Structure formats: structure tokens, C-alpha cells
Amino acid sequence: ASQVEKGKELELKEQLDALRREHMETLQELQRAYEQEKLLLTESHHRSEAALQETIQVLNSQLQSFQERMKRVEESLLRTDYKKHIQEHGSPSPFWEQELESLHFVIEMKNEHIHGLDKKLLHLENVEERNLLLEEKVKTLQQENEDLQVRTQNHLVMARQLSEELQAARGALEKEAQLLEQARREKEELLYRVLNAGDGTPFPMAAGEVPLIAT
């Protein structure tokens, strides 16, 4: 019975160890999943924070631009004339004063918008002028390229003609050299025959030479 109990205890211990290992693996898996989720959340937070910061910068820039435009409106000539008119003729009713203020603001904003459009139009005109100059330059370069192609073609034709003429001249020179050599050999043979007439000695010829005149 003691042996059976020891066997059961060993079996229970093995099961317990297996459960502990499984529990530890589960904890490790959960820890890895937690760390990964934490990393993803941190990255997402950083991206959201960066996007929010960028949005804040854009809004601050827009606010600064609007404040500058408001300042220009407040310092505008129309505003100065309006204040001067109030000082000289008195202030109208609060309703009309507010309406005039609103109208004044709209007019100034429209004037600023028109001024911006004028700048854009001037920029576009400058761009168009540069484009026209570039188009003219491109046309000039194309014409020069066509002229260069024609000149190149003419040079090729002349080069072929010169090559043919040179080849013909070389052939004529070679033929003339052959004729000169033939005349020289004939002269030597004639002189030899005159000097050695009657002794029957043949005219010496170099190896491979063929008699140039009949004997």
C-alpha cells in the first residue's frame, strides 16, 4: 500500500509540476502580449500626440495670421477715417455703429483678399513670361539641333566622298608605281642586253618576277 501511495504522490507531483509549467507559460505569454499591446498603445499615443501638436501649430499659425490681419484692419486708413468722422460728427446709434464696424471689417478683408489675388496674378504673369522665354529658347535650341543634324549629315557625305577619292587616288598611285617599276625593269633589261649582246647570258630576274616585256 505504501508503494501505491508513493506512486500516486509521484503522479500528483508530476501533474502539479505540469500545471505550474503551464501556468508559467501562460503568464509569460500574457506578459508578452501585454508588452506588445503597451508598445502599440505607446506608438499610437506618440502619433496622436504628434498629430495633435501639428494641428495646434497650424491653429496657432492661423490665429497669428488672423490677429495680424485684425491689427492691419485696426491700423488701416479706412479705420482712421472712420474714427475721425466719429470725432467730427458724433457717433451714430450703437446698432449702426456695430453695423459700420462689421462692414468696415468685411471691406478690409476683401481688400486684403484682392491684394493677395493681385500678388498671385503678378506671380502667374511672371511665370507665364518665363514660360514664353523658355519656349522661345526651346525653339531656338530645336532649330540649332536641326541645323547641326543637317551639318552632320553633310559632313558624313563629304567624308564618304573624300574616302572614295582617297581610295581612287591610292589605286592610281599604286598603278603608277607599278608602271614606273615596269619601265625601270625594261630599262635595266635593255641596258643589260646592250652591254652583254652576243654572249647568250640571260637577264637576271628576282625570284617570283615575271618578264615585263617579250624577248
PDB file of C-alpha atoms in Angstrom:
ATOM      1  CA  ALA A   1       0.000   0.000   0.000  1.00  0.00           C
ATOM      2  CA  SER A   2       2.907   2.294   0.748  1.00  0.00           C
ATOM      3  CA  GLN A   3       4.274   1.718  -2.732  1.00  0.00           C
ATOM      4  CA  VAL A   4       0.903   2.584  -4.256  1.00  0.00           C
ATOM      5  CA  GLU A   5       0.695   5.761  -2.218  1.00  0.00           C
ATOM      6  CA  LYS A   6       4.187   6.771  -3.308  1.00  0.00           C
ATOM      7  CA  GLY A   7       3.192   6.158  -6.907  1.00  0.00           C
ATOM      8  CA  LYS A   8       0.110   8.333  -6.510  1.00  0.00           C
ATOM      9  CA  GLU A   9       2.150  11.053  -4.804  1.00  0.00           C
ATOM     10  CA  LEU A  10       4.673  10.977  -7.667  1.00  0.00           C
ATOM     11  CA  GLU A  11       1.883  11.160 -10.225  1.00  0.00           C
ATOM     12  CA  LEU A  12       0.265  14.080  -8.386  1.00  0.00           C
ATOM     13  CA  LYS A  13       3.624  15.836  -8.175  1.00  0.00           C
ATOM     14  CA  GLU A  14       4.180  15.428 -11.909  1.00  0.00           C
ATOM     15  CA  GLN A  15       0.694  16.777 -12.618  1.00  0.00           C
ATOM     16  CA  LEU A  16       1.345  19.688 -10.271  1.00  0.00           C
ATOM     17  CA  ASP A  17       4.651  20.446 -11.977  1.00  0.00           C
ATOM     18  CA  ALA A  18       2.954  20.292 -15.355  1.00  0.00           C
ATOM     19  CA  LEU A  19       0.258  22.700 -14.133  1.00  0.00           C
ATOM     20  CA  ARG A  20       2.937  25.012 -12.780  1.00  0.00           C
ATOM     21  CA  ARG A  21       4.805  24.969 -16.103  1.00  0.00           C
ATOM     22  CA  GLU A  22       1.583  25.605 -17.995  1.00  0.00           C
ATOM     23  CA  HIS A  23       0.726  28.402 -15.595  1.00  0.00           C
ATOM     24  CA  MET A  24       4.198  29.934 -16.033  1.00  0.00           C
ATOM     25  CA  GLU A  25       3.986  29.693 -19.851  1.00  0.00           C
ATOM     26  CA  THR A  26       0.545  31.299 -19.742  1.00  0.00           C
ATOM     27  CA  LEU A  27       1.873  34.113 -17.563  1.00  0.00           C
ATOM     28  CA  GLN A  28       4.828  34.625 -19.930  1.00  0.00           C
ATOM     29  CA  GLU A  29       2.513  34.668 -22.940  1.00  0.00           C
ATOM     30  CA  LEU A  30       0.247  37.199 -21.222  1.00  0.00           C
ATOM     31  CA  GLN A  31       3.288  39.283 -20.301  1.00  0.00           C
ATOM     32  CA  ARG A  32       4.482  39.299 -23.935  1.00  0.00           C
ATOM     33  CA  ALA A  33       1.004  40.209 -25.161  1.00  0.00           C
ATOM     34  CA  TYR A  34       0.825  42.972 -22.563  1.00  0.00           C
ATOM     35  CA  GLU A  35       4.228  44.368 -23.554  1.00  0.00           C
ATOM     36  CA  GLN A  36       3.281  44.286 -27.250  1.00  0.00           C
ATOM     37  CA  GLU A  37      -0.056  45.973 -26.574  1.00  0.00           C
ATOM     38  CA  LYS A  38       1.703  48.530 -24.406  1.00  0.00           C
ATOM     39  CA  LEU A  39       4.210  49.236 -27.211  1.00  0.00           C
ATOM     40  CA  LEU A  40       1.407  49.612 -29.787  1.00  0.00           C
ATOM     41  CA  LEU A  41      -0.525  51.929 -27.483  1.00  0.00           C
ATOM     42  CA  THR A  42       2.615  53.973 -26.821  1.00  0.00           C
ATOM     43  CA  GLU A  43       3.319  54.331 -30.551  1.00  0.00           C
ATOM     44  CA  SER A  44      -0.301  55.234 -31.208  1.00  0.00           C
ATOM     45  CA  HIS A  45      -0.156  57.782 -28.406  1.00  0.00           C
ATOM     46  CA  HIS A  46       3.009  59.315 -29.829  1.00  0.00           C
ATOM     47  CA  ARG A  47       1.452  59.519 -33.305  1.00  0.00           C
ATOM     48  CA  SER A  48      -1.711  61.075 -31.904  1.00  0.00           C
ATOM     49  CA  GLU A  49       0.329  63.492 -29.839  1.00  0.00           C
ATOM     50  CA  ALA A  50       2.441  64.466 -32.851  1.00  0.00           C
ATOM     51  CA  ALA A  51      -0.689  64.942 -34.999  1.00  0.00           C
ATOM     52  CA  LEU A  52      -2.308  66.996 -32.240  1.00  0.00           C
ATOM     53  CA  GLN A  53       0.849  69.096 -31.872  1.00  0.00           C
ATOM     54  CA  GLU A  54       0.886  69.705 -35.614  1.00  0.00           C
ATOM     55  CA  THR A  55      -2.773  70.704 -35.518  1.00  0.00           C
ATOM     56  CA  ILE A  56      -2.052  73.060 -32.626  1.00  0.00           C
ATOM     57  CA  GLN A  57       0.805  74.624 -34.579  1.00  0.00           C
ATOM     58  CA  VAL A  58      -1.419  75.093 -37.616  1.00  0.00           C
ATOM     59  CA  LEU A  59      -4.163  76.656 -35.491  1.00  0.00           C
ATOM     60  CA  ASN A  60      -1.646  78.910 -33.740  1.00  0.00           C
ATOM     61  CA  SER A  61      -0.307  79.987 -37.130  1.00  0.00           C
ATOM     62  CA  GLN A  62      -3.836  80.687 -38.365  1.00  0.00           C
ATOM     63  CA  LEU A  63      -4.604  82.574 -35.157  1.00  0.00           C
ATOM     64  CA  GLN A  64      -1.438  84.630 -35.506  1.00  0.00           C
ATOM     65  CA  SER A  65      -2.287  85.381 -39.136  1.00  0.00           C
ATOM     66  CA  PHE A  66      -5.819  86.387 -38.170  1.00  0.00           C
ATOM     67  CA  GLN A  67      -4.507  88.611 -35.366  1.00  0.00           C
ATOM     68  CA  GLU A  68      -2.094  90.266 -37.775  1.00  0.00           C
ATOM     69  CA  ARG A  69      -4.914  90.845 -40.240  1.00  0.00           C
ATOM     70  CA  MET A  70      -7.049  92.305 -37.439  1.00  0.00           C
ATOM     71  CA  LYS A  71      -4.177  94.568 -36.475  1.00  0.00           C
ATOM     72  CA  ARG A  72      -3.816  95.748 -40.058  1.00  0.00           C
ATOM     73  CA  VAL A  73      -7.565  96.369 -40.152  1.00  0.00           C
ATOM     74  CA  GLU A  74      -7.371  98.380 -36.943  1.00  0.00           C
ATOM     75  CA  GLU A  75      -4.478 100.412 -38.322  1.00  0.00           C
ATOM     76  CA  SER A  76      -5.987 100.867 -41.779  1.00  0.00           C
ATOM     77  CA  LEU A  77      -6.693 104.204 -43.384  1.00  0.00           C
ATOM     78  CA  LEU A  78     -10.432 103.441 -43.512  1.00  0.00           C
ATOM     79  CA  ARG A  79     -10.440 102.845 -39.768  1.00  0.00           C
ATOM     80  CA  THR A  80      -8.625 106.116 -39.193  1.00  0.00           C
ATOM     81  CA  ASP A  81     -11.110 107.966 -41.402  1.00  0.00           C
ATOM     82  CA  TYR A  82     -13.991 106.326 -39.547  1.00  0.00           C
ATOM     83  CA  LYS A  83     -12.665 107.414 -36.134  1.00  0.00           C
ATOM     84  CA  LYS A  84     -12.076 110.918 -37.447  1.00  0.00           C
ATOM     85  CA  HIS A  85     -15.642 111.046 -38.773  1.00  0.00           C
ATOM     86  CA  ILE A  86     -16.970 109.967 -35.345  1.00  0.00           C
ATOM     87  CA  GLN A  87     -14.929 112.679 -33.651  1.00  0.00           C
ATOM     88  CA  GLU A  88     -16.142 115.368 -36.053  1.00  0.00           C
ATOM     89  CA  HIS A  89     -19.812 114.370 -36.457  1.00  0.00           C
ATOM     90  CA  GLY A  90     -20.544 112.316 -33.377  1.00  0.00           C
ATOM     91  CA  SER A  91     -21.250 108.609 -33.006  1.00  0.00           C
ATOM     92  CA  PRO A  92     -24.364 107.070 -34.596  1.00  0.00           C
ATOM     93  CA  SER A  93     -26.628 104.718 -32.709  1.00  0.00           C
ATOM     94  CA  PRO A  94     -24.958 101.576 -31.243  1.00  0.00           C
ATOM     95  CA  PHE A  95     -26.723  99.385 -33.830  1.00  0.00           C
ATOM     96  CA  TRP A  96     -25.438 101.350 -36.796  1.00  0.00           C
ATOM     97  CA  GLU A  97     -22.041 101.729 -35.186  1.00  0.00           C
ATOM     98  CA  GLN A  98     -21.797  97.954 -34.899  1.00  0.00           C
ATOM     99  CA  GLU A  99     -23.020  97.538 -38.477  1.00  0.00           C
ATOM    100  CA  LEU A 100     -20.432 100.028 -39.712  1.00  0.00           C
ATOM    101  CA  GLU A 101     -17.736  98.219 -37.745  1.00  0.00           C
ATOM    102  CA  SER A 102     -18.750  94.909 -39.342  1.00  0.00           C
ATOM    103  CA  LEU A 103     -18.931  96.484 -42.781  1.00  0.00           C
ATOM    104  CA  HIS A 104     -15.554  98.100 -42.246  1.00  0.00           C
ATOM    105  CA  PHE A 105     -14.033  94.756 -41.249  1.00  0.00           C
ATOM    106  CA  VAL A 106     -15.526  92.983 -44.298  1.00  0.00           C
ATOM    107  CA  ILE A 107     -14.256  95.709 -46.627  1.00  0.00           C
ATOM    108  CA  GLU A 108     -10.754  95.474 -45.219  1.00  0.00           C
ATOM    109  CA  MET A 109     -10.751  91.689 -45.500  1.00  0.00           C
ATOM    110  CA  LYS A 110     -11.969  91.942 -49.099  1.00  0.00           C
ATOM    111  CA  ASN A 111      -9.260  94.492 -49.864  1.00  0.00           C
ATOM    112  CA  GLU A 112      -6.636  92.183 -48.370  1.00  0.00           C
ATOM    113  CA  HIS A 113      -8.008  89.259 -50.380  1.00  0.00           C
ATOM    114  CA  ILE A 114      -7.916  91.345 -53.548  1.00  0.00           C
ATOM    115  CA  HIS A 115      -4.353  92.372 -52.736  1.00  0.00           C
ATOM    116  CA  GLY A 116      -3.427  88.697 -52.331  1.00  0.00           C
ATOM    117  CA  LEU A 117      -5.057  87.885 -55.670  1.00  0.00           C
ATOM    118  CA  ASP A 118      -3.121  90.718 -57.293  1.00  0.00           C
ATOM    119  CA  LYS A 119       0.093  89.207 -55.956  1.00  0.00           C
ATOM    120  CA  LYS A 120      -0.883  85.769 -57.278  1.00  0.00           C
ATOM    121  CA  LEU A 121      -1.814  87.283 -60.647  1.00  0.00           C
ATOM    122  CA  LEU A 122       1.514  89.112 -60.845  1.00  0.00           C
ATOM    123  CA  HIS A 123       3.301  85.878 -59.942  1.00  0.00           C
ATOM    124  CA  LEU A 124       1.376  83.988 -62.625  1.00  0.00           C
ATOM    125  CA  GLU A 125       2.189  86.675 -65.179  1.00  0.00           C
ATOM    126  CA  ASN A 126       5.878  86.398 -64.283  1.00  0.00           C
ATOM    127  CA  VAL A 127       5.672  82.613 -64.559  1.00  0.00           C
ATOM    128  CA  GLU A 128       3.906  82.881 -67.918  1.00  0.00           C
ATOM    129  CA  GLU A 129       6.548  85.327 -69.145  1.00  0.00           C
ATOM    130  CA  ARG A 130       9.318  82.947 -68.059  1.00  0.00           C
ATOM    131  CA  ASN A 131       7.491  80.091 -69.774  1.00  0.00           C
ATOM    132  CA  LEU A 132       7.314  82.083 -73.008  1.00  0.00           C
ATOM    133  CA  LEU A 133      11.015  82.822 -72.775  1.00  0.00           C
ATOM    134  CA  LEU A 134      11.711  79.153 -72.149  1.00  0.00           C
ATOM    135  CA  GLU A 135       9.534  78.167 -75.107  1.00  0.00           C
ATOM    136  CA  GLU A 136      11.443  80.560 -77.347  1.00  0.00           C
ATOM    137  CA  LYS A 137      14.708  79.156 -76.042  1.00  0.00           C
ATOM    138  CA  VAL A 138      13.481  75.609 -76.670  1.00  0.00           C
ATOM    139  CA  LYS A 139      12.501  76.535 -80.234  1.00  0.00           C
ATOM    140  CA  THR A 140      15.922  78.098 -80.790  1.00  0.00           C
ATOM    141  CA  LEU A 141      17.649  75.010 -79.426  1.00  0.00           C
ATOM    142  CA  GLN A 142      15.492  72.769 -81.606  1.00  0.00           C
ATOM    143  CA  GLN A 143      16.376  74.819 -84.691  1.00  0.00           C
ATOM    144  CA  GLU A 144      20.064  74.705 -83.754  1.00  0.00           C
ATOM    145  CA  ASN A 145      19.768  70.944 -83.257  1.00  0.00           C
ATOM    146  CA  GLU A 146      18.155  70.532 -86.686  1.00  0.00           C
ATOM    147  CA  ASP A 147      20.884  72.685 -88.266  1.00  0.00           C
ATOM    148  CA  LEU A 148      23.513  70.614 -86.506  1.00  0.00           C
ATOM    149  CA  GLN A 149      21.930  67.400 -87.789  1.00  0.00           C
ATOM    150  CA  VAL A 150      21.969  68.766 -91.355  1.00  0.00           C
ATOM    151  CA  ARG A 151      25.607  69.825 -90.986  1.00  0.00           C
ATOM    152  CA  THR A 152      26.484  66.440 -89.552  1.00  0.00           C
ATOM    153  CA  GLN A 153      24.772  64.716 -92.474  1.00  0.00           C
ATOM    154  CA  ASN A 154      26.639  66.943 -94.926  1.00  0.00           C
ATOM    155  CA  HIS A 155      29.925  66.170 -93.197  1.00  0.00           C
ATOM    156  CA  LEU A 156      29.188  62.453 -93.442  1.00  0.00           C
ATOM    157  CA  VAL A 157      28.506  62.790 -97.178  1.00  0.00           C
ATOM    158  CA  MET A 158      31.711  64.784 -97.654  1.00  0.00           C
ATOM    159  CA  ALA A 159      33.654  62.246 -95.579  1.00  0.00           C
ATOM    160  CA  ARG A 160      32.380  59.409 -97.794  1.00  0.00           C
ATOM    161  CA  GLN A 161      33.269  61.364-100.933  1.00  0.00           C
ATOM    162  CA  LEU A 162      36.753  62.122 -99.606  1.00  0.00           C
ATOM    163  CA  SER A 163      37.200  58.484 -98.643  1.00  0.00           C
ATOM    164  CA  GLU A 164      36.197  57.371-102.144  1.00  0.00           C
ATOM    165  CA  GLU A 165      38.507  59.975-103.732  1.00  0.00           C
ATOM    166  CA  LEU A 166      41.338  58.929-101.435  1.00  0.00           C
ATOM    167  CA  GLN A 167      40.791  55.284-102.329  1.00  0.00           C
ATOM    168  CA  ALA A 168      40.792  56.134-106.042  1.00  0.00           C
ATOM    169  CA  ALA A 169      43.954  58.227-105.639  1.00  0.00           C
ATOM    170  CA  ARG A 170      45.645  55.405-103.747  1.00  0.00           C
ATOM    171  CA  GLY A 171      44.704  52.982-106.548  1.00  0.00           C
ATOM    172  CA  ALA A 172      46.049  55.392-109.185  1.00  0.00           C
ATOM    173  CA  LEU A 173      49.313  55.809-107.233  1.00  0.00           C
ATOM    174  CA  GLU A 174      49.737  52.064-106.917  1.00  0.00           C
ATOM    175  CA  LYS A 175      49.098  51.635-110.653  1.00  0.00           C
ATOM    176  CA  GLU A 176      51.550  54.424-111.457  1.00  0.00           C
ATOM    177  CA  ALA A 177      54.136  52.815-109.174  1.00  0.00           C
ATOM    178  CA  GLN A 178      53.657  49.529-110.993  1.00  0.00           C
ATOM    179  CA  LEU A 179      54.116  51.266-114.350  1.00  0.00           C
ATOM    180  CA  LEU A 180      57.254  53.030-113.080  1.00  0.00           C
ATOM    181  CA  GLU A 181      58.629  49.758-111.800  1.00  0.00           C
ATOM    182  CA  GLN A 182      57.852  48.092-115.140  1.00  0.00           C
ATOM    183  CA  ALA A 183      59.589  50.913-117.030  1.00  0.00           C
ATOM    184  CA  ARG A 184      62.613  50.670-114.713  1.00  0.00           C
ATOM    185  CA  ARG A 185      62.859  46.909-115.263  1.00  0.00           C
ATOM    186  CA  GLU A 186      62.501  47.326-119.013  1.00  0.00           C
ATOM    187  CA  LYS A 187      65.252  49.961-118.998  1.00  0.00           C
ATOM    188  CA  GLU A 188      67.565  47.746-116.962  1.00  0.00           C
ATOM    189  CA  GLU A 189      66.879  44.753-119.212  1.00  0.00           C
ATOM    190  CA  LEU A 190      67.500  46.772-122.354  1.00  0.00           C
ATOM    191  CA  LEU A 191      70.755  48.160-120.959  1.00  0.00           C
ATOM    192  CA  TYR A 192      71.845  44.683-119.891  1.00  0.00           C
ATOM    193  CA  ARG A 193      71.146  43.258-123.342  1.00  0.00           C
ATOM    194  CA  VAL A 194      73.093  46.082-124.978  1.00  0.00           C
ATOM    195  CA  LEU A 195      76.082  45.576-122.677  1.00  0.00           C
ATOM    196  CA  ASN A 196      76.024  41.782-122.921  1.00  0.00           C
ATOM    197  CA  ALA A 197      74.948  41.378-126.528  1.00  0.00           C
ATOM    198  CA  GLY A 198      76.029  38.120-128.141  1.00  0.00           C
ATOM    199  CA  ASP A 199      77.216  36.187-125.048  1.00  0.00           C
ATOM    200  CA  GLY A 200      73.859  34.401-124.523  1.00  0.00           C
ATOM    201  CA  THR A 201      73.654  35.324-120.815  1.00  0.00           C
ATOM    202  CA  PRO A 202      70.017  35.636-119.750  1.00  0.00           C
ATOM    203  CA  PHE A 203      68.856  38.748-117.937  1.00  0.00           C
ATOM    204  CA  PRO A 204      68.854  38.068-114.155  1.00  0.00           C
ATOM    205  CA  MET A 205      65.390  38.163-112.513  1.00  0.00           C
ATOM    206  CA  ALA A 206      64.458  38.256-108.878  1.00  0.00           C
ATOM    207  CA  ALA A 207      62.593  35.246-107.512  1.00  0.00           C
ATOM    208  CA  GLY A 208      58.934  35.365-108.425  1.00  0.00           C
ATOM    209  CA  GLU A 209      59.346  38.069-111.050  1.00  0.00           C
ATOM    210  CA  VAL A 210      57.662  37.746-114.378  1.00  0.00           C
ATOM    211  CA  PRO A 211      59.247  39.233-117.509  1.00  0.00           C
ATOM    212  CA  LEU A 212      57.686  42.609-118.175  1.00  0.00           C
ATOM    213  CA  ILE A 213      58.425  42.673-121.938  1.00  0.00           C
ATOM    214  CA  ALA A 214      58.768  39.978-124.568  1.00  0.00           C
ATOM    215  CA  THR A 215      62.318  38.999-125.587  1.00  0.00           C
TER     216      THR A 215
END
